[in-house]
Amino acid sequence: MKTKTSFILFLGPALVIYTIFRMGPALASLAYSFTNWDGLSKTYEYVGLSNYIEAFRDELVLTSIKNTILYSVIVVLFQNGLGLFFAVLLDKQWIRGKNFFRVVLFLPAVLNTAAICFIWATILSPTIGVWGNVMTFFHLNSILPYDLLGSSDTALITVALVNIWQYIGYSMVIYLAGLQAVSKDYYEAASIDGCSQRKMFWKITLPLIAPSITINTILTTVGTLKEFEHVYSMTGGGPGNASHVMGTAIYQVAFGNTQRFGYGIAISTLLMLAVCIVTVLQRKIIGKAEMNSEN
Amino acid sequence: MKTKTTADKIISYSVLILMVALILYPLMAIFLSAFKTMSDFMGNPLGIPKTFTVDNFVYAWSKMHFGTYTANSVLVSSLTVALVCVLGAMAGYKLSFNFKGNKLIFTFFLAGMAVPVQSYIITLFQFMKKMKLLSSYPGLILVYTAINLPFAIFIFSSFFKTVPRELSEAAQVDGCSEMRTFAQILIPISKPTLATVVIVTMMNVWNDFFVQMIINMDQKKYTLPMGLLKFRSETSVNWTPLFASIILVALPVAIVFVLLQKQFIKGLTNGAVKG
C-alpha cells in the first residue's frame, strides 16, 4: 500500500500533465486525420484516406515535401561538415584563444531564432541591407538575384544558410566533445609509423568520433524535418509557395484562410511518420557503419 | 601533429577570424543600429552611430509593450522550469528503480521526443479551447511543461541510476520519509543534472514562438519572441525600434550565456548527447 502511494505521488503528476497535454492530443490527432473536420464546427464526417490521397496531389504539399528534403540535405551536410571542420581546427594544441573562438561560434545557437532571422532579413533586404554592396563588390549580380529572400530560386537555400550559420557552433561543440575523448597515443603511434595527417584523419579520427557523427546527424535531420521557425520568420513560405516546408505548410493549411484541420493533421501525421522512419533508419545505417569501422 | 608550418597557422587563423567576423558582424551591425536615429540609420546603415540615442529602447519598452513581454517571458519560463525540474526529477527518480511496468512508462515518455509538436498542436488547440485554457498563463505553462518533461525525466533517471541505493536506504532507516530523503539528500547531489535541465528548458521556453502562435492569442500575454513577430508584422519601416526590440529579446540570453558559457555548453551538449 505504501509503495503504491509513493508511486502515485512521484510519477502521477508528470504522467497526468504529459498525457493530457502531449501524448493524448498526439494520439487523438491520428483519428482526426481521417475526418473532414474544420476545427470549428461540432460535426465532422469520416472521409477515410481521402485527406492522405489529396495530400499527394496537392501542389503546396508536394512542394513542401520536396523543399523539406532539400533543406534537410543542405543543412545536414554543411552544418555537420563545417562543424567538424571547426572542431578539428579548435582541437589543435597550438591554436590560441580557443575559448574565445568556441564561445563566439556557439553564441548564435543560444540566441532567439526569430531575432536571428530578422537580423539576416535586414542585412539581406534590398532596400536597407548591406548585402547589395557585397554583391557589387564581388561582381555577383550576374549570378545571383538582388533580393535573395524574395526570389523563388534562392529563398529556401538562403534560409537554409541562415540555419547553418546559427547552428555550426552547436555541431562543433558535440564534435569537440568526441575529439577530446580520442586518446593522443593513437596519433603518436601513427606518426611514428609515418602516417600522413590526412590518413590519420580518415583512419583514426573519423572512426573514433563515429558516435558524435551519429548524434549530430540525427539531431540535424530531425530538427530540419520539423523546420518551421526560420522559414516562417524569413519568407513565410514565399514567394508564392516556393519556400514552404512541411512545418509551414501544415500551419498554412490549418490556420491560414482555409482552416482545414483534418487535412492539416493528415499532413502533420505524414511528417511524424517521416521523422520516425528517418530516425530509425539512420540509427540502423550509422550503427552498422560504426560496427564496421570497429572491426 | 608536429609538422605545423607557418602557412598552416596563417590559414587556420584566417579561417577562424573570417568565421568570427561572419558571426559577429551581423550581430554588431544590428546592435549599433539600435542606438541610431532613423535618419542616421538610413543615411549610414553600416557604420557607428553619429549620436547615441536610447529612444528606440524607450519606444520598444513602453509603446510596443516590450516591458510586458519581458515580464511574461520571465513568468512563463521560470514557472515552467520549476515545474519541469520538480516533476521531472520525481518521475526520473521513481523510474530509476526496477519495477513492473517501468520500461513501459519510460518508453511512453521517450516516445514524446520523436513526435513533432506540429503533429498534435491542432488537436491540442481544440482541447484547450474546450477547457478554456487558450491564451492563459496556466495553459502555456502546462503545455511547455508537457513538451519539456520527457527530456528531464530521461536525464534525471539516468543520473539517479548512478547514485548508490545505500545512500537513500540509510536515510530511510534513520526514519526519514521517502519524500524528505528525495528532497534533502538526492536533489542536492543532482546539481549538474539539474543545471542541464534548467538551461535546456529555459532556452526552449524563452525562445519558442510556434506553440504560442497557436495557443496564445492574447497580446497582453505574449512572451518576447511573439512580441517581436507582432512588431515586425505591424510596422515594416520602423527599423531602428525593431533593432532595439531584437536586442531586448536576444541580449538577456547572450549575457547569461557569456557569463555561464561552460555550464551552457555542457548543459546543451549533455542534452544532445543523451537526448
XYZ file of C-alpha atoms in Angstrom:
570
model
C 0.000 0.000 0.000
C 2.748 2.352 0.993
C 4.665 1.740 -2.227
C 1.538 2.369 -4.273
C 1.014 5.819 -2.763
C 4.635 6.634 -3.322
C 4.349 5.645 -6.996
C 1.313 7.868 -7.472
C 2.983 10.707 -5.615
C 6.215 10.621 -7.610
C 5.066 9.547 -11.069
C 1.460 10.722 -11.120
C 1.781 14.482 -11.746
C 4.284 14.079 -14.606
C 2.231 11.305 -16.202
C -1.010 13.274 -15.995
C 0.357 16.515 -17.476
C 2.306 14.677 -20.163
C -0.654 12.503 -21.159
C -3.204 15.324 -21.242
C -1.102 17.958 -22.973
C 1.127 15.882 -25.206
C 0.517 12.189 -25.840
C -3.281 12.389 -25.658
C -3.566 15.050 -28.360
C -0.931 13.231 -30.427
C -2.949 10.010 -30.414
C -6.253 11.818 -30.975
C -4.663 13.531 -33.978
C -4.288 10.225 -35.736
C -8.056 9.711 -35.576
C -8.869 13.232 -36.757
C -6.713 12.821 -39.860
C -9.427 10.558 -41.292
C -12.110 13.262 -40.993
C -13.041 16.461 -42.812
C -13.105 18.431 -39.545
C -12.564 22.181 -39.988
C -11.705 22.747 -36.333
C -14.723 24.943 -35.678
C -17.916 23.026 -36.346
C -19.129 20.442 -33.881
C -19.782 17.836 -36.549
C -17.440 16.157 -38.956
C -17.528 13.105 -41.162
C -15.154 10.249 -41.597
C -13.620 10.554 -45.023
C -11.322 7.561 -44.907
C -7.970 8.040 -46.555
C -9.078 10.907 -48.783
C -7.029 13.509 -46.834
C -3.915 11.448 -47.422
C -4.730 10.884 -51.089
C -5.366 14.595 -51.578
C -2.080 15.465 -49.874
C -0.117 13.620 -52.537
C -1.929 15.552 -55.271
C -1.742 18.948 -53.569
C 0.800 21.270 -55.191
C 1.537 23.007 -51.860
C 2.159 19.734 -50.043
C 4.299 18.259 -52.811
C 6.408 21.429 -52.998
C 6.779 21.446 -49.236
C 7.881 17.799 -49.137
C 10.439 18.408 -51.873
C 11.671 21.561 -50.087
C 11.870 19.808 -46.723
C 14.100 17.111 -48.203
C 16.310 19.668 -49.953
C 16.517 21.836 -46.819
C 17.371 18.835 -44.688
C 20.105 17.583 -47.027
C 21.762 21.011 -47.331
C 21.720 21.722 -43.596
C 22.795 18.222 -42.542
C 25.734 18.193 -44.981
C 27.059 21.693 -44.416
C 26.301 22.166 -40.741
C 27.985 18.852 -39.957
C 30.838 19.358 -42.391
C 31.642 22.844 -41.138
C 31.001 21.878 -37.523
C 33.502 19.043 -37.825
C 35.981 21.266 -39.654
C 35.970 23.892 -36.906
C 36.026 21.244 -34.184
C 39.179 19.690 -35.663
C 40.722 23.137 -36.036
C 39.943 24.159 -32.448
C 41.140 20.830 -31.102
C 44.682 21.563 -32.293
C 47.055 22.239 -29.423
C 48.835 25.216 -30.932
C 45.711 27.321 -31.558
C 45.470 30.223 -29.137
C 42.249 31.816 -27.893
C 40.366 28.532 -28.252
C 37.803 29.501 -25.671
C 37.065 32.811 -27.373
C 36.523 31.127 -30.744
C 34.328 28.437 -29.215
C 32.150 30.938 -27.379
C 31.708 33.156 -30.456
C 30.887 30.221 -32.741
C 28.401 28.832 -30.238
C 26.740 32.179 -29.472
C 24.140 32.219 -32.309
C 22.838 28.816 -31.176
C 21.573 30.250 -27.889
C 20.014 33.367 -29.402
C 16.370 33.595 -30.320
C 15.621 32.243 -33.801
C 13.116 34.980 -34.613
C 15.660 37.641 -33.646
C 18.373 35.987 -35.748
C 16.068 35.687 -38.745
C 15.103 39.353 -38.554
C 18.766 40.335 -38.330
C 19.534 38.406 -41.510
C 16.389 39.603 -43.243
C 17.573 43.160 -42.526
C 21.050 42.536 -43.864
C 19.710 40.835 -46.997
C 16.945 43.388 -47.513
C 17.119 45.002 -50.973
C 16.139 48.409 -49.558
C 18.261 48.860 -46.431
C 20.548 45.841 -46.349
C 24.257 45.834 -46.938
C 24.182 42.632 -48.981
C 23.772 44.674 -52.172
C 27.198 46.228 -51.600
C 28.785 42.819 -51.037
C 27.255 41.551 -54.282
C 28.525 44.518 -56.276
C 31.949 44.206 -54.696
C 32.321 40.559 -55.707
C 30.505 41.045 -59.047
C 27.820 38.542 -58.119
C 24.967 40.458 -59.738
C 25.020 38.367 -62.877
C 24.806 35.061 -60.971
C 22.513 35.837 -58.061
C 19.214 37.716 -57.838
C 19.351 41.024 -55.964
C 16.655 40.007 -53.485
C 17.821 36.612 -52.231
C 14.823 36.022 -49.945
C 12.322 37.356 -52.462
C 13.303 35.178 -55.417
C 11.851 31.711 -55.711
C 15.173 30.221 -56.859
C 17.191 31.343 -53.857
C 14.716 31.861 -50.958
C 14.861 28.353 -49.496
C 18.630 27.989 -49.821
C 19.169 31.381 -48.206
C 17.029 30.362 -45.228
C 18.982 27.089 -45.018
C 22.251 29.057 -44.927
C 20.992 31.159 -42.014
C 20.005 27.950 -40.232
C 23.527 26.580 -40.810
C 25.073 29.864 -39.652
C 23.098 29.661 -36.426
C 23.953 26.068 -35.518
C 27.513 25.391 -36.787
C 28.745 26.045 -33.255
C 26.324 23.549 -31.774
C 27.509 20.747 -34.061
C 31.089 21.844 -33.468
C 30.791 21.523 -29.702
C 29.390 17.997 -29.958
C 32.280 17.027 -32.264
C 34.766 18.660 -29.896
C 33.481 16.506 -27.055
C 34.032 13.457 -29.270
C 37.516 14.565 -30.335
C 38.646 15.231 -26.799
C 37.799 11.675 -25.851
C 40.200 10.315 -28.503
C 43.498 9.364 -26.901
C 46.508 11.226 -28.301
C 48.509 7.985 -28.171
C 46.870 6.802 -31.381
C 48.197 9.811 -33.274
C 51.682 9.441 -31.844
C 51.816 5.769 -32.752
C 50.550 6.560 -36.242
C 53.037 9.363 -36.787
C 55.894 7.093 -35.714
C 54.675 4.682 -38.376
C 54.923 7.542 -40.880
C 51.197 8.067 -41.308
C 50.193 11.299 -43.082
C 47.926 13.883 -41.447
C 45.160 13.236 -43.929
C 45.345 9.492 -43.487
C 45.219 9.905 -39.699
C 42.034 11.929 -40.020
C 40.292 9.310 -42.172
C 41.664 6.213 -40.453
C 41.777 7.297 -36.805
C 39.772 10.412 -36.106
C 36.632 9.732 -38.106
C 36.044 6.140 -36.938
C 36.656 7.097 -33.314
C 34.242 10.016 -33.300
C 31.523 7.981 -35.033
C 29.143 8.353 -32.058
C 29.338 12.158 -32.347
C 28.598 11.885 -36.059
C 25.552 9.737 -35.276
C 24.208 12.185 -32.710
C 24.833 15.225 -34.878
C 23.285 13.670 -37.972
C 20.169 12.537 -36.161
C 19.797 15.877 -34.367
C 20.116 17.962 -37.532
C 17.948 15.635 -39.621
C 15.092 15.545 -37.135
C 15.458 19.258 -36.441
C 15.315 20.213 -40.124
C 12.432 17.862 -40.935
C 10.439 19.722 -38.272
C 11.670 23.102 -39.559
C 9.219 25.939 -39.055
C 10.732 28.960 -37.348
C 13.424 30.051 -39.827
C 11.203 29.700 -42.872
C 8.218 31.317 -41.205
C 10.123 34.351 -39.948
C 12.199 34.966 -43.073
C 9.951 34.198 -46.044
C 6.630 32.950 -44.645
C 6.856 30.226 -47.303
C 7.033 32.716 -50.141
C 7.390 33.998 -52.753
C 4.264 32.084 -53.745
C 4.780 28.658 -52.217
C 8.412 28.494 -53.290
C 9.985 28.112 -49.850
C 7.254 26.261 -47.935
C 8.483 23.322 -45.880
C 6.144 20.792 -44.264
C 6.093 22.667 -40.957
C 4.904 25.907 -42.556
C 2.559 24.104 -44.977
C 0.761 22.481 -42.034
C 0.338 25.889 -40.406
C -0.884 27.380 -43.679
C -3.466 24.646 -44.286
C -4.822 24.533 -40.748
C -4.553 28.163 -39.637
C -4.377 30.110 -42.905
C -7.551 31.129 -44.708
C -8.659 27.556 -45.451
C -8.881 26.327 -41.816
C -8.893 22.660 -42.771
C -7.865 20.993 -39.531
C -8.482 17.377 -40.563
C -6.367 17.896 -43.653
C -3.658 19.737 -41.713
C -3.486 16.900 -39.209
C -3.158 14.376 -42.064
C -0.135 16.278 -43.409
C 1.357 16.506 -39.923
C 0.878 12.763 -39.490
C 2.911 12.276 -42.671
C 5.603 14.473 -41.124
C 5.564 12.482 -37.898
C 5.909 9.220 -39.835
C 8.794 10.692 -41.825
C 10.571 11.760 -38.621
C 10.126 8.332 -37.018
C 11.202 6.397 -40.118
C 14.253 8.562 -40.747
C 15.352 8.332 -37.112
C 15.088 4.554 -37.057
C 16.785 4.160 -40.452
C 19.636 6.481 -39.538
C 20.238 4.691 -36.261
C 20.382 1.404 -38.140
C 22.598 2.572 -41.006
C 25.010 4.620 -38.945
C 25.012 1.959 -36.252
C 26.133 -0.543 -38.876
C 28.833 1.815 -40.138
C 30.093 2.207 -36.578
C 30.215 -1.570 -36.153
C 32.119 -1.971 -39.422
C 34.662 0.658 -38.517
C 35.293 -1.073 -35.217
C 36.165 -4.341 -36.954
C 50.907 16.841 -35.432
C 54.428 18.179 -35.059
C 54.835 19.338 -38.628
C 52.833 22.532 -38.396
C 54.161 25.125 -40.752
C 53.731 28.873 -40.672
C 51.456 28.531 -43.678
C 49.233 26.143 -41.714
C 48.996 28.656 -38.923
C 48.195 31.578 -41.168
C 45.464 29.681 -42.985
C 43.929 28.328 -39.778
C 43.803 31.687 -38.045
C 42.460 33.415 -41.167
C 39.621 30.917 -41.454
C 38.785 31.307 -37.766
C 38.868 35.091 -37.880
C 36.742 35.120 -41.028
C 34.165 32.939 -39.268
C 34.190 35.149 -36.173
C 33.610 38.189 -38.402
C 30.793 36.415 -40.212
C 29.121 35.763 -36.858
C 29.836 38.988 -35.012
C 29.352 41.445 -37.863
C 25.566 40.931 -38.293
C 25.059 40.955 -34.535
C 27.157 44.103 -34.055
C 25.572 45.909 -37.003
C 22.102 45.443 -35.513
C 23.323 46.223 -32.009
C 24.893 49.522 -33.086
C 21.943 50.456 -35.294
C 19.607 50.125 -32.345
C 21.278 53.247 -30.925
C 20.851 55.300 -34.104
C 18.112 57.706 -35.032
C 16.034 56.672 -38.029
C 17.627 59.246 -40.342
C 21.121 58.384 -39.147
C 20.431 54.718 -39.931
C 19.023 55.378 -43.402
C 21.999 57.521 -44.347
C 24.557 55.269 -42.713
C 23.295 51.709 -42.203
C 26.769 50.235 -41.772
C 28.720 52.495 -39.528
C 28.959 53.616 -35.968
C 26.097 55.872 -34.790
C 26.736 59.624 -35.121
C 24.817 60.305 -31.955
C 23.861 57.638 -29.463
C 20.200 57.607 -28.561
C 18.201 55.266 -26.346
C 14.863 56.495 -27.730
C 14.432 53.253 -29.689
C 14.648 51.237 -26.500
C 12.250 53.540 -24.677
C 9.825 53.281 -27.607
C 10.055 49.476 -27.766
C 9.841 49.059 -23.996
C 6.806 51.249 -23.381
C 4.979 51.940 -26.683
C 5.485 48.468 -28.126
C 4.919 46.831 -24.704
C 8.250 45.023 -24.522
C 8.191 45.647 -20.790
C 5.069 43.488 -20.560
C 6.537 40.837 -22.887
C 9.696 40.621 -20.791
C 7.649 40.179 -17.622
C 5.580 37.460 -19.356
C 8.723 35.683 -20.598
C 10.212 35.690 -17.111
C 6.962 34.494 -15.526
C 6.176 31.717 -18.009
C 9.704 30.382 -18.378
C 10.572 30.408 -14.676
C 7.358 28.667 -13.622
C 7.762 26.105 -16.417
C 11.371 25.457 -15.414
C 10.328 24.992 -11.776
C 7.544 22.593 -12.710
C 9.701 20.592 -15.144
C 12.526 20.286 -12.592
C 10.292 19.164 -9.724
C 8.066 16.773 -11.682
C 10.892 15.566 -13.931
C 13.185 14.810 -11.007
C 10.440 12.979 -9.085
C 9.397 10.863 -12.059
C 13.003 10.278 -13.109
C 13.814 9.139 -9.569
C 10.984 6.583 -9.479
C 11.817 5.352 -12.974
C 15.424 4.728 -11.943
C 14.201 1.759 -9.881
C 13.402 -1.605 -11.425
C 9.729 -2.395 -11.087
C 6.989 -3.954 -13.157
C 5.889 -1.593 -15.916
C 8.997 0.570 -15.526
C 10.101 0.019 -19.149
C 6.607 0.699 -20.467
C 6.213 4.044 -18.691
C 9.741 5.056 -19.641
C 9.100 4.276 -23.332
C 5.807 6.175 -23.147
C 7.697 9.281 -22.011
C 10.504 8.815 -24.546
C 8.062 8.402 -27.444
C 7.130 12.043 -26.961
C 10.582 13.120 -28.102
C 10.012 11.628 -31.563
C 6.602 13.238 -32.026
C 6.916 16.718 -33.533
C 4.806 19.430 -31.908
C 3.290 20.248 -35.302
C 1.647 16.844 -35.473
C -0.621 17.387 -32.467
C -0.796 21.151 -31.976
C -4.137 21.424 -33.800
C -5.802 18.787 -31.624
C -4.202 20.385 -28.583
C -5.605 23.760 -29.620
C -9.104 22.270 -29.834
C -8.775 20.561 -26.468
C -7.516 23.711 -24.769
C -10.359 25.693 -26.261
C -12.815 23.299 -24.632
C -11.020 23.537 -21.306
C -10.912 27.356 -21.571
C -7.118 27.239 -21.288
C -6.327 29.085 -24.517
C -4.417 32.351 -24.107
C -3.852 31.767 -20.394
C -0.673 31.548 -18.325
C -1.627 28.155 -16.798
C -2.353 26.809 -20.288
C 1.003 27.963 -21.640
C 2.913 26.669 -18.636
C 1.220 23.253 -18.733
C 1.859 22.822 -22.474
C 5.514 23.841 -22.158
C 5.891 21.535 -19.173
C 4.478 18.605 -21.146
C 6.855 19.372 -24.026
C 9.949 19.543 -21.830
C 9.205 16.720 -19.373
C 10.438 13.714 -21.436
C 13.973 15.048 -21.703
C 14.096 15.990 -17.999
C 12.815 12.563 -16.954
C 15.292 10.871 -19.255
C 18.405 12.531 -17.879
C 17.242 12.556 -14.255
C 16.575 8.820 -14.341
C 19.975 8.102 -15.903
C 21.563 10.219 -13.182
C 19.697 8.586 -10.293
C 20.692 5.156 -11.610
C 24.296 6.087 -10.851
C 23.554 7.073 -7.228
C 24.237 4.219 -4.771
C 21.000 2.932 -3.275
C 22.634 2.713 0.168
C 22.501 6.475 0.419
C 18.720 6.807 0.444
C 18.248 3.497 2.259
C 20.400 4.675 5.141
C 18.391 7.864 5.438
C 15.129 5.947 5.443
C 16.377 3.581 8.129
C 17.049 6.691 10.195
C 13.342 7.490 9.930
C 13.466 9.939 7.041
C 10.398 9.757 4.798
C 10.910 8.952 1.118
C 9.917 12.461 0.066
C 12.309 14.062 2.562
C 15.145 11.774 1.534
C 14.495 12.752 -2.047
C 14.294 16.489 -1.393
C 17.102 16.828 1.131
C 19.622 14.205 0.056
C 19.093 13.247 -3.586
C 18.234 16.626 -5.096
C 21.306 18.406 -3.670
C 23.669 15.827 -5.174
C 21.999 16.032 -8.595
C 23.019 19.662 -9.176
C 24.857 19.180 -12.517
C 21.855 17.316 -13.969
C 19.538 19.936 -12.544
C 21.594 22.678 -14.209
C 21.284 20.923 -17.577
C 17.515 20.645 -17.238
C 17.219 24.290 -16.184
C 19.281 25.544 -19.148
C 17.639 23.378 -21.797
C 14.095 24.076 -20.593
C 14.735 27.790 -20.102
C 16.109 28.113 -23.649
C 13.232 26.158 -25.183
C 10.570 28.210 -23.466
C 12.299 31.587 -23.751
C 12.823 31.182 -27.499
C 9.620 29.422 -28.560
C 7.062 31.089 -30.705
C 5.487 28.255 -32.711
C 3.463 26.859 -29.803
C 2.371 30.344 -28.817
C 1.275 31.293 -32.311
C -1.418 28.638 -31.935
C -2.443 28.624 -28.295
C -1.885 32.216 -27.206
C -3.914 34.906 -28.937
C -3.882 37.435 -26.123
C -1.348 40.165 -26.856
C -1.148 41.052 -23.177
C 0.199 37.564 -22.504
C 2.712 37.398 -25.349
C 6.279 36.481 -24.480
C 9.239 38.232 -26.146
C 9.520 36.329 -29.461
C 5.780 36.760 -30.070
C 6.094 40.460 -29.354
C 8.917 40.629 -31.862
C 6.836 38.879 -34.540
C 3.923 41.202 -33.861
C 6.114 44.297 -34.068
C 7.636 43.130 -37.314
C 4.278 42.350 -38.949
C 2.763 45.664 -37.855
C 5.451 48.076 -38.897
C 7.616 47.320 -41.862
C 9.634 50.533 -41.984
C 10.178 51.318 -38.314
C 13.665 49.845 -38.444
C 15.624 51.261 -35.523
C 12.986 50.491 -32.852
C 12.758 46.977 -34.346
C 16.511 46.591 -33.803
C 16.101 47.782 -30.221
C 13.446 45.122 -29.635
C 15.647 42.434 -31.226
C 18.308 43.424 -28.685
C 15.759 43.255 -25.864
C 14.858 39.689 -26.898
C 18.387 38.405 -27.516
C 20.542 40.253 -25.006
C 19.420 38.590 -21.746
C 20.250 35.129 -23.121
C 23.514 36.386 -24.640
C 24.645 37.852 -21.303
C 23.726 34.740 -19.324
C 25.493 32.625 -21.954
C 28.739 34.588 -21.829
C 28.734 34.537 -18.014
C 27.929 30.835 -17.690
C 29.364 29.577 -21.011
C 30.903 26.423 -19.535
C 27.639 25.259 -17.939
C 25.694 26.323 -21.014
C 27.797 24.364 -23.478
C 27.934 21.396 -21.153
C 24.222 21.575 -20.453
C 23.168 21.822 -24.066
C 25.558 19.155 -25.315
C 24.624 16.895 -22.408
C 21.127 17.331 -23.696
C 22.189 16.464 -27.212
C 24.320 13.524 -26.282
C 21.752 11.973 -24.019
C 18.616 13.094 -25.806
